XYZ file of C-alpha atoms in Angstrom:
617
model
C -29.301 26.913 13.649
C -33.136 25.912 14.002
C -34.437 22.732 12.823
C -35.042 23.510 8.950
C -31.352 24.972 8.626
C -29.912 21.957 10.269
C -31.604 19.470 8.382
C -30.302 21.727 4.959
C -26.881 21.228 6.463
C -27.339 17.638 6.406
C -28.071 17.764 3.205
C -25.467 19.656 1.891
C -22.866 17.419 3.403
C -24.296 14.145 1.578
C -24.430 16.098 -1.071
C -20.676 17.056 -0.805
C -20.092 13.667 0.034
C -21.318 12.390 -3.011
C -19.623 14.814 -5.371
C -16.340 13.859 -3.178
C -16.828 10.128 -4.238
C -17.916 10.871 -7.657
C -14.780 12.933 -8.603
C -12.792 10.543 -7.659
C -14.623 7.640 -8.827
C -14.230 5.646 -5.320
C -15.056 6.481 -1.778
C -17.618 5.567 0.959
C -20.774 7.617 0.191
C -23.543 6.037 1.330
C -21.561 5.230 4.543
C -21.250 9.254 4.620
C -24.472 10.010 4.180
C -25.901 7.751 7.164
C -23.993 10.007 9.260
C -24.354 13.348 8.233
C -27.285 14.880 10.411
C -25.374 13.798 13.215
C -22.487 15.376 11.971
C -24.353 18.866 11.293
C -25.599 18.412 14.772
C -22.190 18.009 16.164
C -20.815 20.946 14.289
C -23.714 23.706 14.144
C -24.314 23.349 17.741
C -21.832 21.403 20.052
C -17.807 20.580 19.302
C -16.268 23.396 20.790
C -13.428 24.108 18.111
C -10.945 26.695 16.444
C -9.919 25.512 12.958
C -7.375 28.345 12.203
C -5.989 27.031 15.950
C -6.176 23.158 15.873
C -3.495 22.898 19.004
C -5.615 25.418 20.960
C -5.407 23.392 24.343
C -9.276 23.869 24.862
C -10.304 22.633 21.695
C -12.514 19.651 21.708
C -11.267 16.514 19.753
C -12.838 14.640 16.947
C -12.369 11.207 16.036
C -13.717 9.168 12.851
C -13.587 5.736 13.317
C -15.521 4.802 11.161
C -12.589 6.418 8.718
C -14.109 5.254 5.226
C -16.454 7.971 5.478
C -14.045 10.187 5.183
C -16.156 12.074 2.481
C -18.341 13.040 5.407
C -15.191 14.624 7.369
C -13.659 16.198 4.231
C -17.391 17.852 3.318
C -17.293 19.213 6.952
C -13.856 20.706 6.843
C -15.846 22.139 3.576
C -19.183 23.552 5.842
C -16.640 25.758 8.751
C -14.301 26.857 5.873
C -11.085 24.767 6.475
C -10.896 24.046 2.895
C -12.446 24.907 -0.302
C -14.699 23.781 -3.306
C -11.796 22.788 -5.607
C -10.163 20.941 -2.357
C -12.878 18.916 -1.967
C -12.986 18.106 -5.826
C -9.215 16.445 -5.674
C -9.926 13.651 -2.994
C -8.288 10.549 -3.332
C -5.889 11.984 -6.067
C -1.858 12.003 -5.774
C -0.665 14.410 -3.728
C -3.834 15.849 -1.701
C -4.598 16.045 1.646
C -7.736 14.503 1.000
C -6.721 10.611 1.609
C -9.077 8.108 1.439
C -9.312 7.525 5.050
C -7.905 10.489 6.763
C -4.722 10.855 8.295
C -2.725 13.742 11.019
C 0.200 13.346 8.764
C -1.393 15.718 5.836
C -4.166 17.496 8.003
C -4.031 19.202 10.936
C -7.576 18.754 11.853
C -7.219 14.612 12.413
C -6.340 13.395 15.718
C -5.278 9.758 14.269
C -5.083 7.761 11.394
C -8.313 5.360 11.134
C -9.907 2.775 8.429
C -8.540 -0.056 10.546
C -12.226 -0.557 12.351
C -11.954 -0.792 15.612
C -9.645 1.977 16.857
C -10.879 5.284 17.200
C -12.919 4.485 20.328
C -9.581 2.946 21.875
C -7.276 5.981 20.656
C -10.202 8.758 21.860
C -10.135 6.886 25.074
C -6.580 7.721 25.441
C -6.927 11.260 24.437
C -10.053 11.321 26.862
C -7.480 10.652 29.358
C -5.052 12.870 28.793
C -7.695 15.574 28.591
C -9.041 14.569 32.530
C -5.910 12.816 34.060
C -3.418 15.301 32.828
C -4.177 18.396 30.930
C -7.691 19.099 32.798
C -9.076 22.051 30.241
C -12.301 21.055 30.076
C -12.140 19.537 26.019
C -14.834 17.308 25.323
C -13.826 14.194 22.846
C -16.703 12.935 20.500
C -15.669 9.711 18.161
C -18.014 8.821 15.495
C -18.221 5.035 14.746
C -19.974 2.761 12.893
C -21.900 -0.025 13.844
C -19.896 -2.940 11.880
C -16.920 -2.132 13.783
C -18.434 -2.906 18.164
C -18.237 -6.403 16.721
C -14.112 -6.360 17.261
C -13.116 -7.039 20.189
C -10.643 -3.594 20.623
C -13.769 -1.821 20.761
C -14.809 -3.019 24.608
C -11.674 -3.303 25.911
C -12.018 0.429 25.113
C -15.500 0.098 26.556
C -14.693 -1.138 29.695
C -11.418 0.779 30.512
C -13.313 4.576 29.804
C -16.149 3.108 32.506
C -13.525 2.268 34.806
C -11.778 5.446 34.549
C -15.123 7.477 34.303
C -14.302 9.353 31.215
C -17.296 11.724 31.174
C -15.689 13.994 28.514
C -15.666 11.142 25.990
C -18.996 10.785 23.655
C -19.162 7.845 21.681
C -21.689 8.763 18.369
C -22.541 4.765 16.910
C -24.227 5.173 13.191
C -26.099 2.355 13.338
C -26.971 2.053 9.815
C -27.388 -1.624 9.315
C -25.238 -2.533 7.140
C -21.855 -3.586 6.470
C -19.583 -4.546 3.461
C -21.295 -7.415 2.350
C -24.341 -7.404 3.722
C -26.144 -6.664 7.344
C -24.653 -6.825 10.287
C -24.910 -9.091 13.521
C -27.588 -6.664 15.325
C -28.663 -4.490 12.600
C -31.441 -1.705 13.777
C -31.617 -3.358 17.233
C -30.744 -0.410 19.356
C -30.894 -1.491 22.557
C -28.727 -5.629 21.927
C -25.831 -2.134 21.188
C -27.243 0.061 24.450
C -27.460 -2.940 26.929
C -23.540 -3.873 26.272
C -22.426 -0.513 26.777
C -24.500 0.006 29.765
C -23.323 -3.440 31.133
C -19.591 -1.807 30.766
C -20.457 1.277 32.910
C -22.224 3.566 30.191
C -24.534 6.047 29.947
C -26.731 5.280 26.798
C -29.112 7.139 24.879
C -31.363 5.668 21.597
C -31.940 7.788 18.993
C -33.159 8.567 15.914
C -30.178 9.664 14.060
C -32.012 11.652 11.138
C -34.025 13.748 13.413
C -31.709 16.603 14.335
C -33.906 18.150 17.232
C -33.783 14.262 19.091
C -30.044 14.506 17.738
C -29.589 17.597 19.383
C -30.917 16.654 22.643
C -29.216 13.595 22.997
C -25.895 15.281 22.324
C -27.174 17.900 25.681
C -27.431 14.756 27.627
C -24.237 13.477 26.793
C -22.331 16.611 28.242
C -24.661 16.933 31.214
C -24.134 13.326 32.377
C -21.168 13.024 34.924
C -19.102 10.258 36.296
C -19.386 7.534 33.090
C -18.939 7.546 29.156
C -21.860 8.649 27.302
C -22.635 6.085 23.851
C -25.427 7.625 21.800
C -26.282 5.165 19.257
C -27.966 6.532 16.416
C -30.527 4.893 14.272
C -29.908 5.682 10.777
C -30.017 4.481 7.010
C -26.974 3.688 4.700
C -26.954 6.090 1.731
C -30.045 8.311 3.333
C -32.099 10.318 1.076
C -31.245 8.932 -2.102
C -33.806 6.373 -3.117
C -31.450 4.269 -5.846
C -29.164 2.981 -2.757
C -30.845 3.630 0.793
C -31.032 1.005 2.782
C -29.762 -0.972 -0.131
C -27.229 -3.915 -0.139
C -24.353 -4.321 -2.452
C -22.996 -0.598 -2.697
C -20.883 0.096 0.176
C -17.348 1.652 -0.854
C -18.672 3.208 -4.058
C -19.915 5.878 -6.022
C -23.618 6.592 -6.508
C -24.533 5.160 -9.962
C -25.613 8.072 -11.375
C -24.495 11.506 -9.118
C -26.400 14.481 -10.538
C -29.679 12.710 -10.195
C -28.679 12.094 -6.577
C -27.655 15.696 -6.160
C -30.977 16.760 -7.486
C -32.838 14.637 -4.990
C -30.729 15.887 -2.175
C -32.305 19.414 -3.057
C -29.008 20.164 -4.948
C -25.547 21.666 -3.939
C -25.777 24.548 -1.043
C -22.644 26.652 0.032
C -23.629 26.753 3.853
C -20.659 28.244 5.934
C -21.397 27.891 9.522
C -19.113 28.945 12.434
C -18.473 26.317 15.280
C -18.668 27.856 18.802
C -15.308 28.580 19.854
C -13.263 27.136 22.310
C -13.172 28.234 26.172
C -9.937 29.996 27.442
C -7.351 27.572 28.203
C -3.674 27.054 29.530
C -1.357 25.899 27.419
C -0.780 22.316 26.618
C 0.875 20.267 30.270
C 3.509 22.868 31.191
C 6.943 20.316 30.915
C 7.937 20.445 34.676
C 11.548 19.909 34.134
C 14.067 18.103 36.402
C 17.453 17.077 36.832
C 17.407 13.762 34.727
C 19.808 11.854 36.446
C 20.036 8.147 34.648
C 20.740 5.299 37.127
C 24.407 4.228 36.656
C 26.279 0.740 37.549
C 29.711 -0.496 38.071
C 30.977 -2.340 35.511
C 31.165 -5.618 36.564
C 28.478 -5.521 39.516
C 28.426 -8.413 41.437
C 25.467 -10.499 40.540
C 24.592 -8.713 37.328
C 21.791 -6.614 36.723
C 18.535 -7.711 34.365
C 17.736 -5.101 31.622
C 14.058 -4.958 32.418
C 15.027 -3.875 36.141
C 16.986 -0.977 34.452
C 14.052 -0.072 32.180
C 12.131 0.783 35.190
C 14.818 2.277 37.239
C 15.666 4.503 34.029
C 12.200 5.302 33.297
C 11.759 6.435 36.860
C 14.603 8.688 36.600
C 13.317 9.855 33.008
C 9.710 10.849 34.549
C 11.483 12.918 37.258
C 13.704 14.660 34.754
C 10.679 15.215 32.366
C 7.266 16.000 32.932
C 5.737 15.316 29.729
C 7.063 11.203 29.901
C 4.096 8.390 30.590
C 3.534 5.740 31.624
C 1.380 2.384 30.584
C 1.250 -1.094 31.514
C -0.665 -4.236 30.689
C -0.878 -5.136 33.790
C 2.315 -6.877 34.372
C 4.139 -3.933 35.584
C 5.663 -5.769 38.415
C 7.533 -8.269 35.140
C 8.165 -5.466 33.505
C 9.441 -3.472 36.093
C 7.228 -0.129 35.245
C 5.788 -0.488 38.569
C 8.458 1.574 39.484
C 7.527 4.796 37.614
C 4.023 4.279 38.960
C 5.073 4.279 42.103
C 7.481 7.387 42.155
C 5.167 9.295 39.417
C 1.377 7.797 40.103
C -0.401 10.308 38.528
C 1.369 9.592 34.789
C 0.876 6.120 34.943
C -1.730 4.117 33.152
C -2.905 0.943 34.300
C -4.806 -1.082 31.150
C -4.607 -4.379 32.517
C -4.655 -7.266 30.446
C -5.516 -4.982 27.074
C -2.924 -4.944 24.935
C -4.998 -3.628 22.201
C -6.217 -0.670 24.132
C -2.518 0.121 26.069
C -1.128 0.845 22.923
C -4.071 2.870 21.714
C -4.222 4.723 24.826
C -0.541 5.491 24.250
C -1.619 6.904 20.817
C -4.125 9.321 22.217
C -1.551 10.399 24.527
C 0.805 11.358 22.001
C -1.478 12.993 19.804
C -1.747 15.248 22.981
C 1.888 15.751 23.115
C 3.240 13.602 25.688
C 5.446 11.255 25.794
C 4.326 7.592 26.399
C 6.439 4.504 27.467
C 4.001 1.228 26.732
C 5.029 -1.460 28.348
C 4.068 -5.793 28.772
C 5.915 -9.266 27.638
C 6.998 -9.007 24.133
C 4.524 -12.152 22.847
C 1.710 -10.176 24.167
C 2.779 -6.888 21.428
C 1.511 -9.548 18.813
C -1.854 -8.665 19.850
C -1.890 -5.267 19.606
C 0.166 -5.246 16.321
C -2.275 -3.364 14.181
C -2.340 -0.600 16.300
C 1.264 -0.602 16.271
C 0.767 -0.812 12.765
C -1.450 2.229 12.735
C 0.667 4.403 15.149
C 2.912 3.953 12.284
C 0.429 5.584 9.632
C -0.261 8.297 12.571
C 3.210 9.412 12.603
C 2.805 8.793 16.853
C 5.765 9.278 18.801
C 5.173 6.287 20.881
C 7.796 3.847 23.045
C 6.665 -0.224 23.231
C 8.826 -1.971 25.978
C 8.517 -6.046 25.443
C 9.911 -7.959 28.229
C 10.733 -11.238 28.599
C 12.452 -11.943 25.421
C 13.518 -15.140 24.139
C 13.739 -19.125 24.915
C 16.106 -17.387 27.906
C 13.165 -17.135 30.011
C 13.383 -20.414 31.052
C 10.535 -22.508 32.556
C 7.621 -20.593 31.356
C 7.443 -22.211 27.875
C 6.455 -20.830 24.311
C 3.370 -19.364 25.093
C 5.500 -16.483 26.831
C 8.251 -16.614 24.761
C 8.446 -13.084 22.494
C 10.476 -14.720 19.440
C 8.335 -12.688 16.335
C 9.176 -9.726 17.921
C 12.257 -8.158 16.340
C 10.507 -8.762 12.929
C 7.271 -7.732 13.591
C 8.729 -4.214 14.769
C 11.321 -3.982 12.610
C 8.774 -4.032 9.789
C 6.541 -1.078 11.111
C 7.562 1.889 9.293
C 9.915 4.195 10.498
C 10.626 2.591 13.790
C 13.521 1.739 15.733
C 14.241 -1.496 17.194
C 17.015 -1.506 20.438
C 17.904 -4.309 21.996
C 20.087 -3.583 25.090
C 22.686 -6.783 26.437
C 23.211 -4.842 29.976
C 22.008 -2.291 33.042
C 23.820 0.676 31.456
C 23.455 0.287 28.083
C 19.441 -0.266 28.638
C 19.375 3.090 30.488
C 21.371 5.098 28.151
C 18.956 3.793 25.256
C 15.510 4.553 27.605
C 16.662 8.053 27.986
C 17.534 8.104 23.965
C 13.732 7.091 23.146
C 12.203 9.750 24.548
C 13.660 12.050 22.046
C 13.057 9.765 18.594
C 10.477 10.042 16.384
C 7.845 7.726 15.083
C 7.055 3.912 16.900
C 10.099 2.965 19.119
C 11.011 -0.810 20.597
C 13.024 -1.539 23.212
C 13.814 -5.382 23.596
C 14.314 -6.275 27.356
C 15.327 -9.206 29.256
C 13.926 -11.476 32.560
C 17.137 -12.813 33.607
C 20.268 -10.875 35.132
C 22.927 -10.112 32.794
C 26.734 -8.974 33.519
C 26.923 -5.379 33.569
C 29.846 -4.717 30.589
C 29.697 -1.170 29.832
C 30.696 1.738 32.352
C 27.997 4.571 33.167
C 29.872 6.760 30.837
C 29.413 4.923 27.860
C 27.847 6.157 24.754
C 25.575 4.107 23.129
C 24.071 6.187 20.075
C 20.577 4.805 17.938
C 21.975 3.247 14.442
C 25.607 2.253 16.589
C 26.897 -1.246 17.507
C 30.072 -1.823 20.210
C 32.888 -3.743 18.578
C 33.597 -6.012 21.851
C 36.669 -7.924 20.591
C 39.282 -6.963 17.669
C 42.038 -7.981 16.480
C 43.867 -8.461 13.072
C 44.019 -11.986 13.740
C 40.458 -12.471 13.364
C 39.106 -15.231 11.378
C 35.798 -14.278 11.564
C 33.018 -12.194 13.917
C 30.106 -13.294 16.118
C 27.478 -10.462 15.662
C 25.272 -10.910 18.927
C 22.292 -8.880 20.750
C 20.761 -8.942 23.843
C 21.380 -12.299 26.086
C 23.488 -13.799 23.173
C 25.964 -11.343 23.182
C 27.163 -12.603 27.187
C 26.811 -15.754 25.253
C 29.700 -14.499 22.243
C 31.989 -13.148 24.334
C 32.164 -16.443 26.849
C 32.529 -18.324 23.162
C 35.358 -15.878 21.955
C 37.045 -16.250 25.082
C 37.047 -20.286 24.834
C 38.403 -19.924 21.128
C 41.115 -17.374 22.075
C 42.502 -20.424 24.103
C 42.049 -22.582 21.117
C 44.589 -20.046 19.054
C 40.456 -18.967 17.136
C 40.805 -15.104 17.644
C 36.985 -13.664 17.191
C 35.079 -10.538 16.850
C 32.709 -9.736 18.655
C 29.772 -7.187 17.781
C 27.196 -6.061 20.166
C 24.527 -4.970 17.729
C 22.293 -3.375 20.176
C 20.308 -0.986 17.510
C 18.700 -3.930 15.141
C 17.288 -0.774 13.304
C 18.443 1.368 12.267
C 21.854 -0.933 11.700
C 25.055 -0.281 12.080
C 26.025 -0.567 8.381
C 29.721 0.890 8.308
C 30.693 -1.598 11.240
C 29.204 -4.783 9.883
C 30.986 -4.200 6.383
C 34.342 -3.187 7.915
C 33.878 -6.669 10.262
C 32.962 -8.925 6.819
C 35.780 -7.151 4.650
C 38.542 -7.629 8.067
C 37.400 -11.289 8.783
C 35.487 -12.771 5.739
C 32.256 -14.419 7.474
C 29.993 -13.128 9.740
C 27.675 -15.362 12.568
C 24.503 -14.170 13.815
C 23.335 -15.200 17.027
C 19.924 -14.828 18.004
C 17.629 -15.742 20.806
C 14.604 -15.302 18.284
C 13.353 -17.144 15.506
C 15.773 -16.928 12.533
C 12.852 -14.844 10.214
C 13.442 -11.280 10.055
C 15.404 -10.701 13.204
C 19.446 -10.421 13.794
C 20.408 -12.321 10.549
C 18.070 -10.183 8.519
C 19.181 -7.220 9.832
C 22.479 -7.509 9.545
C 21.276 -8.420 5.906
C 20.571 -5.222 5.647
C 24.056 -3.088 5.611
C 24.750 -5.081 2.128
C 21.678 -4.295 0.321
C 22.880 -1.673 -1.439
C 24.875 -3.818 -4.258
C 27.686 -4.099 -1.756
C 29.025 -7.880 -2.333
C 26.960 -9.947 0.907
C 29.851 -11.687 3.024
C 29.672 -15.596 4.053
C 27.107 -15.789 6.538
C 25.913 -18.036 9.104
C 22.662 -17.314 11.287
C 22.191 -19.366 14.872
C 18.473 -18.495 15.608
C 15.587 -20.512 17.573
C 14.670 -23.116 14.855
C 12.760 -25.187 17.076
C 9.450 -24.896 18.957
C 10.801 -24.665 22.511
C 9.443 -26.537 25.314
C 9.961 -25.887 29.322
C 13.559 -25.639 30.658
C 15.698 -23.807 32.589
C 17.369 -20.673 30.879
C 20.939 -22.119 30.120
C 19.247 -25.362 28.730
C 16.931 -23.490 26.720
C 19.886 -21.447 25.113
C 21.745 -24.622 24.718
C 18.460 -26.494 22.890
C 18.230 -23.512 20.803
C 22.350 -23.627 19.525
C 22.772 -19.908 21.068
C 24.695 -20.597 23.897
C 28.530 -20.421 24.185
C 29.228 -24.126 24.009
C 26.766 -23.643 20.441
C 28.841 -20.608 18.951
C 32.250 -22.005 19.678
C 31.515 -24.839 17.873
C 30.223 -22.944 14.814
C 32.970 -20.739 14.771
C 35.329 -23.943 14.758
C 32.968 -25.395 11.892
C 34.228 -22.197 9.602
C 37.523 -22.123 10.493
C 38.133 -25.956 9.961
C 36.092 -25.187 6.674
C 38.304 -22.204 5.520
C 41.284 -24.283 6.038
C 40.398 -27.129 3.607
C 39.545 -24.364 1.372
């Protein structure tokens, strides 16, 4: 296209933007039409794509961060033919494709869900990644964002880790339009406060004007040409351009243009350009799966010693990189705590190092999965609490993605609170879709590493610092949505539902009680969700009361779960929930458990509590 026909492309996709927004009576218009001549730029002469193809392995990748202007994306999709007038015309309604901030779960085109600012430049870094660490076709990855969101934090650790690996197929596009949702933000037009903290994370920048498609076009030339760094093109433009009623105007961000025909007529009115992005270069297919013999790691049962569960994470991931060639690897930099040092070490070139970057390890692991692999994310469990939105996110993606928190617990010992993951089973169990495993020994933790890999949706696997007995034998079966029913007998008088460290804790307290004449159940819930519902009831209608014991804080962990398998009107049995209560100081494991009323001695004496209580009864 020359210069006159791009600029009438911009035009028509503010104009489509604002007939988007107007039909539905919401939207993010004039944050669409900021952006548009850079998105006619993009798509007239540069992305490399094939819309009737969007897994063709050489196609370049597209990310909107900046996902309120979705109006801007859907009007594109509009311009190369992907979908039609009357498409456009139901956005935002029940049912379409056409969500108000764009998700891969209804369109094919969309590499991730974004709207949450912040994390398209983290997720495109990951698929950057994938596209020069692993696949190596040649795809370019452009993410549009806006200016409001560089002021979170996700966006540099982003920064900085696409520097360090020298991602030179990764194009950040900034609209810096000035302002955000209330009013300007921190730098407004001041290009270069946005160029000289990219450049002073490893950066190639280029300042443009970001309605002037022949400087737009040039800067996007530079971009591919430079090698060895990222490439941020930041992009002066106006909020609601070419519409005099709200350019450059405060107060009318996230809504329709007061009055749209008028605007339509001052955009020139509606066009029907079609245009036909250049096509994608001949490419292999997506990572060939170079399939081994998976061979878990296996223990005795009753190793000398014991065995911690985070030291068979990493032995079973090893083993599960070996068998398949599309599992990775990531780490916040504790790999040597969390014991994924060992994949990187046996399988170096599919681990990720992301130091400490929570945010940005779990976003990477996003843009890995939206390129088909397999990704095992792994640090302490307190430090998942910073990176819960994107958790939260790879949830709305639909990502296949595996989070590994070590270091569970008050059972840590010595290190205190601060390191203490005891929000964790609730904060994952409440991600939609996922499932939350929390393995008490070496086997059972290998068994359920292998199982991940094949699950769907966000996946958490609970491990511990400390060595545990090994219970099970290498030929146990420990299937997602089971539990292990440790002691039974018909002389029960009530069961001890444990997970993790607690459940070494139930069975030491069943065995004191046996010798007391107390016969107890013992359940080994290892899959918090989904839950073992048909075991729990049997256990409550068998022994009338059920104890939780948890080393996490009693608020939507163990207890809650087990909640769970009696929410469907089923009468909820006598329960009684031993949880961290407390705020935990520094001790050593077995006083920590013991402070907490988790350990043995704790349980023993609850269970006595109900019994003595049942008999005055």
């Amino acid at each position: 296209m020359n210069t006159a026909e791009l600029v009438d492309l911009g035009q028509q996709l503010r104009v489509d933007s604002v007939r988007a927004a107007d039909a539905a009576g919401s939207g993010h218009p004039t944050s669409s039409m900021s952006a548009a001549d850079l998105m006619a730029v993009l798509l007239a002469h540069h992305i490399r794509y094939d819309f009737d193809r969007p897994a063709h392995p050489g196609n370049d990748r597209f990310v909107l961060s900046k996902g309120h202007a979705s109006p801007l994306l859907y009007a594109s999709y509009k311009a190369v033919g992907a979908i039609d007038d009357a498409e456009l015309a139901t956005f935002r309604r029940l049912g379409s494709r056409l969500e108000g901030h764009p998700t891969p779960r209804r369109l094919p085109w969309v590499e991730t869900a974004t709207g949450s600012l912040g994390q398209g430049l983290p997720v495109g870094v990951g698929i950057a990644l994938s596209g020069k660490r692993l696949e190596r076709t040649g795809y370019r990855v452009w993410v549009l964002c806006g200016d409001s969101e560089l002021a979170e934090g996700s966006v540099w650790e982003a920064a900085e880790h696409a520097a360090h690996e020298h991602l030179d197929n990764l194009t950040a596009i900034v609209d810096v339009n000035r302002l955000g949702q209330r009013g300007p933000t921190r730098h407004g037009h001041d290009l270069d406060a946005y160029a000289r903290r990219f450049q002073a994370f490893g950066w190639h920048t280029v300042e443009v004007d970001g309605h002037d498609v022949d400087a737009v076009d040039r800067a996007y030339g530079e971009a591919i040409s430079t090698s060895g760094q990222p490439t941020a093109i930041l992009a002066r433009t106006l909020k609601g351009k070419g519409v005099e009623a709200v350019q450059d105007r405060e107060g009318l961000h996230g809504k329709p243009l007061p009055d749209a025909d008028e605007a339509i007529a001052e955009l020139g009115g509606r066009r029907d350009v079609r245009i036909h992005v250049h096509e994608p270069p001949a490419a292999r297919m997506l990572h060939a799966v170079r399939a081994g013999h998976l061979e878990l790691p296996r223990w005795d049962k009753g190793t000398e010693d014991g065995v911690a569960t985070r030291d068979a994470y990493g032995q079973a991931l090893a083993a599960l990189g070996t068998g398949r060639g599309d599992v990775v690897a990531l780490d916040g930099e504790v790999s040597d705590s969390t014991r994924a040092e060992l994949f990187a070490k046996e399988h170096p070139d599919r681990y990720f190092e992301c130091y400490i970057a929570e945010q940005q390890m779990v976003a990477a692991a996003v843009g890995l999965a939206a390129r088909g692999f397999v990704p095992y994310a792994s640090t302490f469990a307190a430090f998942l609490t910073r990176a819960y939105d994107f958790v939260r996110m790879a949830s709305v993606s639909g990502a296949g993605i595996n989070l590994v928190g070590s270091h569970a617990g008050v059972a840590i010992g010595q290190d205190g609170p601060s390191q203490m993951g005891l929000e964790d089973l609730a904060m994952m169990r409440a991600v939609h879709g996922s499932t939350v495993l929390y393995p008490c020994d070496a086997n059972q933790t290998a068994h359920l590493v292998g199982a991940m890999a094949s699950l769907e949706g966000v996946r958490y696997l609970r491990t511990s610092r400390g060595k545990s007995p090994v219970i099970y034998g290498p030929e146990e079966e420990f299937p997602v949505g089971g539990a292990k029913v440790l002691r039974s007998s018909d002389r029960d008088r009530l069961t001890v539902v444990a997970a993790g460290v607690t459940v070494h804790e139930a069975l030491a307290a069943a065995d004191a009680l046996q010798g007391q004449g107390i016969a107890v159940r013992v359940v080994d819930l290892y899959s918090v969700k989904p839950v073992a519902r048909l075991t729990l009831r049997r256990a409550a209608e068998e022994t009338g009361c059920l104890v939780t014991v948890e080393d996490h804080h009693e608020e939507g962990g163990l207890g809650d779960a087990v909640l769970d398998a009696f929410v469907d009107g089923r009468p909820v049995p006598r329960l009684v929930r031993l949880a961290v209560r407390t705020m935990p100081g520094s001790a050593a494991p077995d006083e920590q458990l013991h402070a907490a009323g988790i350990d043995a001695e704790s349980i023993a004496a609850a269970a006595r509590l109900l019994v003595e209580e049942a008999i005055v009864r």
